Amino acid sequence: MKTKRQEEESGEGEDNVKRQKLLEQSTSPSPSPSPSPSPPRLGFDNALLPLASYDDDDDEEEDDGERRGAGGVRIGNNDGRVEKNGYKDGSEYDDGDEDDDEHNEKGVSQGKRNRVVELRRDCPYLDTVNRQVLDFDFEKFCSVSLSNLNVYACLVCGKYYQGRGQKSHAYTHSLEAGHHVYINLRTEKVYCLPDGYEINDSSLDDIRHVLNPRFTKEQVEELDRKKQWSRALDGSDYLPGMVGLNNINETDFVNVTIQSLMRVTPLRNFFLIPKNYQHSKSPLVHRFGELTRKIWHARNFKGQVSPHEFLQAVMKASKKHFRIGAQSDPVEFMSWLLNTLHADLRSSKRNNSIIHQCFQGELEVVKEIHSKHVS
């Protein structure tokens, strides 16, 4: 029989043999793997127009190799040329689309793929657009998810839906209701769902102007010199700048203040051009500017404007001191509004703003001394 010491020595010898074999295997050269073939280059032969690129917001299963060659070079143009980084002469690159907002919120933006969307001038569903039901005066929230990220308006029924990917509410609505034309409320781009192509048609420009009214400096200067009546879709006539404001549950104190401020020409001209206050991060400033442009817009679909978005900004800025459903003093509200706008617009270097220029006055005190005539 082996003693305990002999068993330990034999075990150590076996371990040394195993270590020697492993060392020889690790030092021996391994066969080099054969290089993988580069993916083939494909092309689109029957594209109607140049292709635009956008970041999709859904998890569609799509082979990325069909659109990209080796080294991140995009391929597949109308004429077989190679696009670098998705750009091509005459094509549009959708760099500012919001379709990735939901994914950014979840922290998975790194995994998104850049997809290609077709840009078309013709769409068989343009005759289904119903301008009578379009109302862009309310907050831009999805009617299903109540989210304000990546919201589209259905141009057939006027409702707001989020996203346009295959798992989005807008895509589902297009299949269930048969409504196919949608506009992104931020980028103003129009898409056809569920097909997914972008519509480039000048007949939709009037909708874009109602969604986001815009003025040039020349137009602002001509407002008071050339007053012209406009006609709404219902046939009624209205004069830009003289439109009515909807009274939303005892908010007439807001309406009378807004109507009076719209008569102050320097203030109106300042807020008609967003570039003048683009440095401000105050939602109240931008909502007041949007309301000013809607009141003075000559291409509205209706003869009245709803200050709903502006009221929401007022409630938030005043911490619900002024709110919907509670009557307040117009003089108190005007004083608060002007002081808040001045604080949000003034620069850090100088205590000056358009509010200061229009309403800051000087007080002159004169002391009269009556002389007494002694008889």
Coordinates of C-alpha atoms in Angstrom, one line a residue:
M1 CA 0.0 0.0 0.0
K2 CA 1.1 3.5 -0.7
T3 CA 1.6 5.8 2.1
K4 CA 0.0 9.2 2.3
R5 CA 3.2 10.9 1.4
Q6 CA 3.6 8.8 -1.7
E7 CA 0.1 9.6 -2.9
E8 CA 0.7 13.3 -2.5
E9 CA 3.9 13.1 -4.5
S10 CA 2.2 11.2 -7.3
G11 CA -0.6 13.8 -7.4
E12 CA 1.9 16.6 -7.7
G13 CA 3.6 14.8 -10.6
E14 CA 0.3 14.5 -12.6
D15 CA -0.4 18.2 -12.0
N16 CA 3.0 19.1 -13.4
V17 CA 2.4 17.0 -16.6
K18 CA -1.0 18.7 -17.1
R19 CA 0.5 22.2 -16.7
Q20 CA 3.2 21.3 -19.3
K21 CA 0.6 20.2 -21.9
L22 CA -1.4 23.4 -21.4
L23 CA 1.7 25.6 -21.8
E24 CA 2.6 23.8 -25.0
Q25 CA -0.9 24.4 -26.4
S26 CA -0.9 28.1 -25.5
T27 CA 2.4 28.7 -27.2
S28 CA 1.7 26.9 -30.4
P29 CA 0.6 29.2 -33.3
S30 CA -3.1 29.1 -34.1
P31 CA -4.4 29.2 -37.7
S32 CA -5.4 32.7 -38.8
P33 CA -9.1 33.1 -39.5
S34 CA -10.0 33.7 -43.1
P35 CA -11.1 37.3 -43.9
S36 CA -14.9 37.7 -44.0
P37 CA -16.1 38.9 -47.4
S38 CA -17.3 42.5 -47.6
P39 CA -21.1 42.9 -48.0
P40 CA -22.3 43.4 -51.6
R41 CA -23.3 46.8 -52.8
L42 CA -27.0 47.2 -53.7
G43 CA -28.9 50.0 -55.4
F44 CA -32.4 51.4 -55.8
D45 CA -33.3 51.5 -59.4
N46 CA -36.9 52.8 -59.4
A47 CA -36.8 55.7 -56.9
L48 CA -39.1 58.5 -57.8
L49 CA -37.2 61.3 -56.0
P50 CA -34.0 61.6 -54.0
L51 CA -34.1 59.8 -50.7
A52 CA -34.2 61.6 -47.3
S53 CA -32.8 60.0 -44.2
Y54 CA -34.3 60.0 -40.7
D55 CA -34.0 58.4 -37.3
D56 CA -36.9 56.0 -36.9
D57 CA -38.4 55.6 -33.5
D58 CA -39.5 51.9 -33.6
D59 CA -37.7 48.6 -33.4
E60 CA -38.3 47.5 -37.0
E61 CA -36.2 44.5 -38.0
E62 CA -34.2 45.8 -40.9
D63 CA -30.9 44.5 -42.3
D64 CA -28.5 47.4 -41.9
G65 CA -26.1 45.8 -44.5
E66 CA -28.6 46.5 -47.2
R67 CA -28.1 50.2 -46.9
R68 CA -24.5 50.5 -45.8
G69 CA -21.3 49.2 -47.3
A70 CA -18.0 48.6 -45.5
G71 CA -16.6 51.5 -43.5
G72 CA -20.1 53.2 -42.9
V73 CA -20.5 54.4 -46.5
R74 CA -24.1 54.7 -47.6
I75 CA -25.0 53.1 -51.0
G76 CA -27.9 52.9 -53.2
N77 CA -28.5 56.1 -55.2
N78 CA -30.7 56.6 -58.2
D79 CA -27.7 56.5 -60.5
G80 CA -25.6 53.9 -58.6
R81 CA -23.2 56.4 -57.1
V82 CA -22.0 56.2 -53.5
E83 CA -23.4 58.5 -50.9
K84 CA -21.1 59.4 -48.0
N85 CA -22.7 59.8 -44.6
G86 CA -26.1 59.8 -46.2
Y87 CA -25.8 62.9 -48.3
K88 CA -26.2 63.3 -52.0
D89 CA -26.5 66.2 -54.3
G90 CA -30.1 67.3 -54.5
S91 CA -31.2 65.1 -51.7
E92 CA -32.7 66.1 -48.3
Y93 CA -31.2 64.8 -45.1
D94 CA -33.7 64.7 -42.2
D95 CA -31.3 65.6 -39.5
G96 CA -33.8 67.3 -37.2
D97 CA -36.6 64.7 -37.1
E98 CA -37.9 63.9 -33.6
D99 CA -38.5 60.3 -34.2
D100 CA -35.8 59.3 -31.8
D101 CA -37.2 61.3 -28.8
E102 CA -38.8 58.3 -27.2
H103 CA -35.6 56.3 -27.5
N104 CA -33.5 59.1 -26.1
E105 CA -35.7 59.1 -23.1
K106 CA -35.1 55.4 -22.5
G107 CA -31.3 55.8 -23.1
V108 CA -31.0 53.5 -26.1
S109 CA -30.2 56.1 -28.7
Q110 CA -26.9 54.4 -29.4
G111 CA -28.7 51.4 -30.9
K112 CA -30.8 53.3 -33.4
R113 CA -30.2 52.9 -37.1
N114 CA -30.3 55.6 -39.7
R115 CA -33.1 54.6 -42.2
V116 CA -33.9 56.0 -45.6
V117 CA -37.4 57.4 -46.3
E118 CA -38.7 58.0 -49.8
L119 CA -39.6 61.6 -50.8
R120 CA -42.5 61.9 -53.1
R121 CA -44.4 64.8 -54.7
D122 CA -47.5 62.8 -55.4
C123 CA -49.8 61.2 -52.8
P124 CA -53.2 59.6 -53.6
Y125 CA -54.5 60.6 -50.2
L126 CA -54.1 64.4 -50.3
D127 CA -57.8 64.8 -51.2
T128 CA -58.7 63.3 -47.7
V129 CA -57.1 66.2 -45.9
N130 CA -59.8 68.1 -44.0
R131 CA -58.8 71.6 -43.1
Q132 CA -62.1 72.3 -41.3
V133 CA -61.1 70.1 -38.4
L134 CA -57.5 71.3 -38.0
D135 CA -56.9 73.3 -34.8
F136 CA -53.3 73.9 -33.7
D137 CA -54.1 76.3 -30.8
F138 CA -54.1 73.5 -28.2
E139 CA -51.1 71.8 -26.5
K140 CA -49.3 69.3 -28.6
F141 CA -49.9 66.1 -26.7
C142 CA -50.6 62.7 -28.0
S143 CA -54.3 61.9 -27.5
V144 CA -53.4 58.3 -26.4
S145 CA -50.2 58.4 -24.5
L146 CA -50.5 62.1 -23.4
S147 CA -46.8 62.6 -24.3
N148 CA -45.5 65.7 -26.0
L149 CA -42.5 63.9 -27.6
N150 CA -42.6 63.3 -31.4
V151 CA -46.2 64.3 -31.9
Y152 CA -48.0 64.2 -35.3
A153 CA -51.3 65.6 -36.2
C154 CA -53.7 63.6 -38.4
L155 CA -54.7 65.9 -41.2
V156 CA -57.9 63.9 -41.8
C157 CA -59.4 64.0 -38.3
G158 CA -57.2 66.6 -36.5
K159 CA -56.2 64.4 -33.6
Y160 CA -52.7 64.2 -32.3
Y161 CA -50.7 61.0 -32.1
Q162 CA -47.2 60.0 -31.2
G163 CA -44.5 58.6 -33.5
R164 CA -44.8 57.1 -37.0
G165 CA -43.0 53.7 -36.6
Q166 CA -44.8 50.4 -36.8
K167 CA -45.4 50.3 -33.0
S168 CA -46.5 54.0 -32.8
H169 CA -50.0 55.4 -32.1
A170 CA -50.0 57.3 -35.4
Y171 CA -49.2 54.1 -37.4
T172 CA -52.0 52.2 -35.6
H173 CA -54.5 55.0 -36.2
S174 CA -53.6 55.0 -39.9
L175 CA -54.5 51.3 -40.1
E176 CA -57.6 51.3 -37.9
A177 CA -59.2 54.6 -39.2
G178 CA -57.8 54.6 -42.7
H179 CA -56.3 58.1 -42.2
H180 CA -53.0 58.4 -44.1
V181 CA -51.7 62.0 -44.0
Y182 CA -49.8 63.2 -40.9
I183 CA -47.7 66.3 -40.1
N184 CA -44.9 66.5 -37.6
L185 CA -45.9 69.4 -35.3
R186 CA -42.2 70.4 -34.8
T187 CA -40.5 69.9 -38.1
E188 CA -43.7 70.6 -40.2
K189 CA -42.8 67.6 -42.4
V190 CA -45.8 65.6 -43.8
Y191 CA -45.8 61.8 -44.1
C192 CA -48.1 59.2 -45.5
L193 CA -48.7 56.2 -43.2
P194 CA -48.5 53.3 -43.1
D195 CA -46.4 53.6 -46.3
G196 CA -43.9 55.8 -44.5
Y197 CA -42.8 58.2 -47.3
E198 CA -42.5 61.9 -47.0
I199 CA -44.9 64.1 -49.0
N200 CA -43.4 67.1 -50.8
D201 CA -46.4 69.0 -52.1
S202 CA -46.8 72.8 -52.2
S203 CA -50.6 72.5 -51.6
L204 CA -49.8 71.8 -47.9
D205 CA -48.0 75.1 -47.4
D206 CA -51.1 76.8 -46.0
I207 CA -51.3 74.2 -43.3
R208 CA -47.7 74.8 -42.3
H209 CA -48.4 78.5 -42.2
V210 CA -51.3 78.0 -39.8
L211 CA -49.3 75.6 -37.6
N212 CA -46.4 78.1 -37.4
P213 CA -47.2 81.6 -38.7
R214 CA -44.2 83.5 -39.9
F215 CA -43.5 87.1 -40.8
T216 CA -40.7 88.8 -42.6
K217 CA -39.4 92.3 -41.6
E218 CA -41.0 93.8 -44.8
Q219 CA -44.4 92.2 -43.9
V220 CA -44.2 93.6 -40.4
E221 CA -43.5 97.1 -41.7
E222 CA -46.5 96.9 -44.0
L223 CA -49.0 95.8 -41.4
D224 CA -50.3 99.2 -40.5
R225 CA -50.0 100.7 -44.0
K226 CA -51.8 97.9 -45.9
K227 CA -54.8 96.6 -43.9
Q228 CA -56.7 93.9 -45.8
W229 CA -59.5 91.7 -44.8
S230 CA -59.0 87.9 -44.8
R231 CA -61.6 85.1 -45.2
A232 CA -61.8 82.0 -43.1
L233 CA -62.8 78.6 -44.3
D234 CA -66.4 79.0 -43.1
G235 CA -66.7 82.1 -45.4
S236 CA -66.6 84.7 -42.6
D237 CA -64.3 87.7 -43.0
Y238 CA -61.8 88.9 -40.3
L239 CA -59.3 91.6 -40.0
P240 CA -55.8 90.4 -38.9
G241 CA -55.0 91.8 -35.5
M242 CA -58.7 92.2 -34.7
V243 CA -59.7 88.6 -34.2
G244 CA -61.5 87.4 -31.2
L245 CA -60.0 85.3 -28.4
N246 CA -61.9 82.3 -27.0
N247 CA -63.0 82.7 -23.4
I248 CA -61.8 79.5 -21.7
N249 CA -63.7 79.3 -18.4
E250 CA -63.5 82.8 -16.9
T251 CA -60.3 83.9 -18.6
D252 CA -61.7 87.1 -20.0
F253 CA -59.2 89.0 -17.8
V254 CA -56.4 87.5 -19.9
N255 CA -58.2 88.2 -23.2
V256 CA -58.7 91.9 -22.5
T257 CA -55.0 92.2 -21.5
I258 CA -53.8 90.5 -24.7
Q259 CA -56.1 92.6 -26.9
S260 CA -54.8 95.8 -25.4
L261 CA -51.1 94.8 -25.7
M262 CA -51.6 93.8 -29.4
R263 CA -52.3 97.5 -30.1
V264 CA -48.8 98.5 -28.9
T265 CA -46.9 98.6 -32.2
P266 CA -43.3 98.3 -31.1
L267 CA -44.2 95.4 -28.8
R268 CA -46.2 93.7 -31.6
N269 CA -43.5 94.1 -34.1
F270 CA -40.9 92.6 -31.7
F271 CA -42.9 89.4 -31.0
L272 CA -43.9 88.9 -34.7
I273 CA -40.3 87.8 -35.5
P274 CA -39.1 84.9 -33.3
K275 CA -35.4 85.7 -34.0
N276 CA -35.7 88.7 -31.7
Y277 CA -36.3 86.5 -28.6
Q278 CA -34.7 83.3 -29.6
H279 CA -32.1 83.7 -26.8
S280 CA -34.8 83.4 -24.1
K281 CA -35.5 80.0 -22.6
S282 CA -38.8 81.2 -21.0
P283 CA -41.9 79.2 -22.3
L284 CA -44.0 82.3 -21.4
V285 CA -42.1 84.5 -23.8
H286 CA -42.4 82.0 -26.7
R287 CA -46.1 81.3 -26.1
F288 CA -46.7 85.0 -26.1
G289 CA -44.9 85.3 -29.4
E290 CA -46.9 82.4 -30.9
L291 CA -50.1 84.0 -29.8
T292 CA -49.1 87.3 -31.3
R293 CA -48.3 85.8 -34.6
K294 CA -51.6 83.9 -34.7
I295 CA -53.6 87.0 -33.9
W296 CA -51.9 88.9 -36.8
H297 CA -51.8 86.1 -39.3
A298 CA -53.7 86.7 -42.5
R299 CA -54.0 83.0 -43.5
N300 CA -55.9 81.5 -40.6
F301 CA -58.5 78.8 -41.1
K302 CA -60.9 80.6 -38.7
G303 CA -61.6 84.1 -37.5
Q304 CA -60.8 83.5 -33.8
V305 CA -57.8 82.2 -31.8
S306 CA -57.7 80.1 -28.7
P307 CA -55.0 81.2 -26.1
H308 CA -54.9 77.8 -24.5
E309 CA -51.2 77.2 -24.8
F310 CA -50.5 80.7 -23.5
L311 CA -52.8 80.1 -20.5
Q312 CA -50.9 77.0 -19.7
A313 CA -47.6 78.9 -19.7
V314 CA -49.2 81.6 -17.5
M315 CA -50.4 79.1 -14.9
K316 CA -46.9 77.5 -14.7
A317 CA -45.0 80.8 -14.6
S318 CA -47.3 82.3 -11.9
K319 CA -47.4 79.1 -9.9
K320 CA -51.2 79.0 -10.5
H321 CA -51.8 82.4 -9.1
F322 CA -53.5 83.1 -12.4
R323 CA -55.3 80.0 -13.6
I324 CA -58.1 78.8 -15.8
G325 CA -61.5 78.8 -14.0
A326 CA -60.6 81.6 -11.5
Q327 CA -61.4 85.2 -12.2
S328 CA -58.6 87.7 -11.6
D329 CA -58.1 91.5 -11.8
P330 CA -56.9 92.5 -15.3
V331 CA -54.7 95.3 -14.0
E332 CA -52.9 92.9 -11.6
F333 CA -52.5 90.4 -14.4
M334 CA -51.1 93.0 -16.8
S335 CA -48.6 94.2 -14.2
W336 CA -47.5 90.7 -13.5
L337 CA -47.2 89.8 -17.2
L338 CA -45.1 92.8 -18.2
N339 CA -42.8 92.4 -15.2
T340 CA -42.3 88.7 -16.0
L341 CA -41.7 89.2 -19.7
H342 CA -39.2 92.0 -18.9
A343 CA -37.3 89.7 -16.5
D344 CA -37.2 86.9 -19.0
L345 CA -36.2 89.1 -21.9
R346 CA -33.5 91.3 -20.4
S347 CA -29.9 90.4 -20.8
S348 CA -27.5 89.8 -18.0
K349 CA -25.3 92.7 -19.1
R350 CA -27.9 95.4 -19.2
N351 CA -31.3 95.8 -17.6
N352 CA -33.1 96.6 -20.9
S353 CA -35.8 94.9 -22.9
I354 CA -38.7 95.6 -25.3
I355 CA -41.0 95.9 -22.3
H356 CA -38.7 98.5 -20.7
Q357 CA -38.5 100.4 -24.0
C358 CA -42.3 100.5 -24.4
F359 CA -43.6 101.0 -20.9
Q360 CA -40.8 102.4 -18.7
G361 CA -41.6 106.0 -18.0
E362 CA -40.1 108.9 -16.1
L363 CA -41.6 110.6 -13.2
E364 CA -41.2 114.4 -13.0
V365 CA -41.9 116.1 -9.7
V366 CA -42.6 119.8 -9.8
K367 CA -42.8 121.8 -6.6
E368 CA -44.7 125.1 -6.8
I369 CA -44.2 127.8 -4.3
H370 CA -47.0 130.2 -4.0
S371 CA -45.9 133.7 -3.1
K372 CA -47.9 135.6 -0.6
H373 CA -48.7 139.2 -1.5
V374 CA -48.6 141.4 1.5
S375 CA -51.0 144.3 1.3

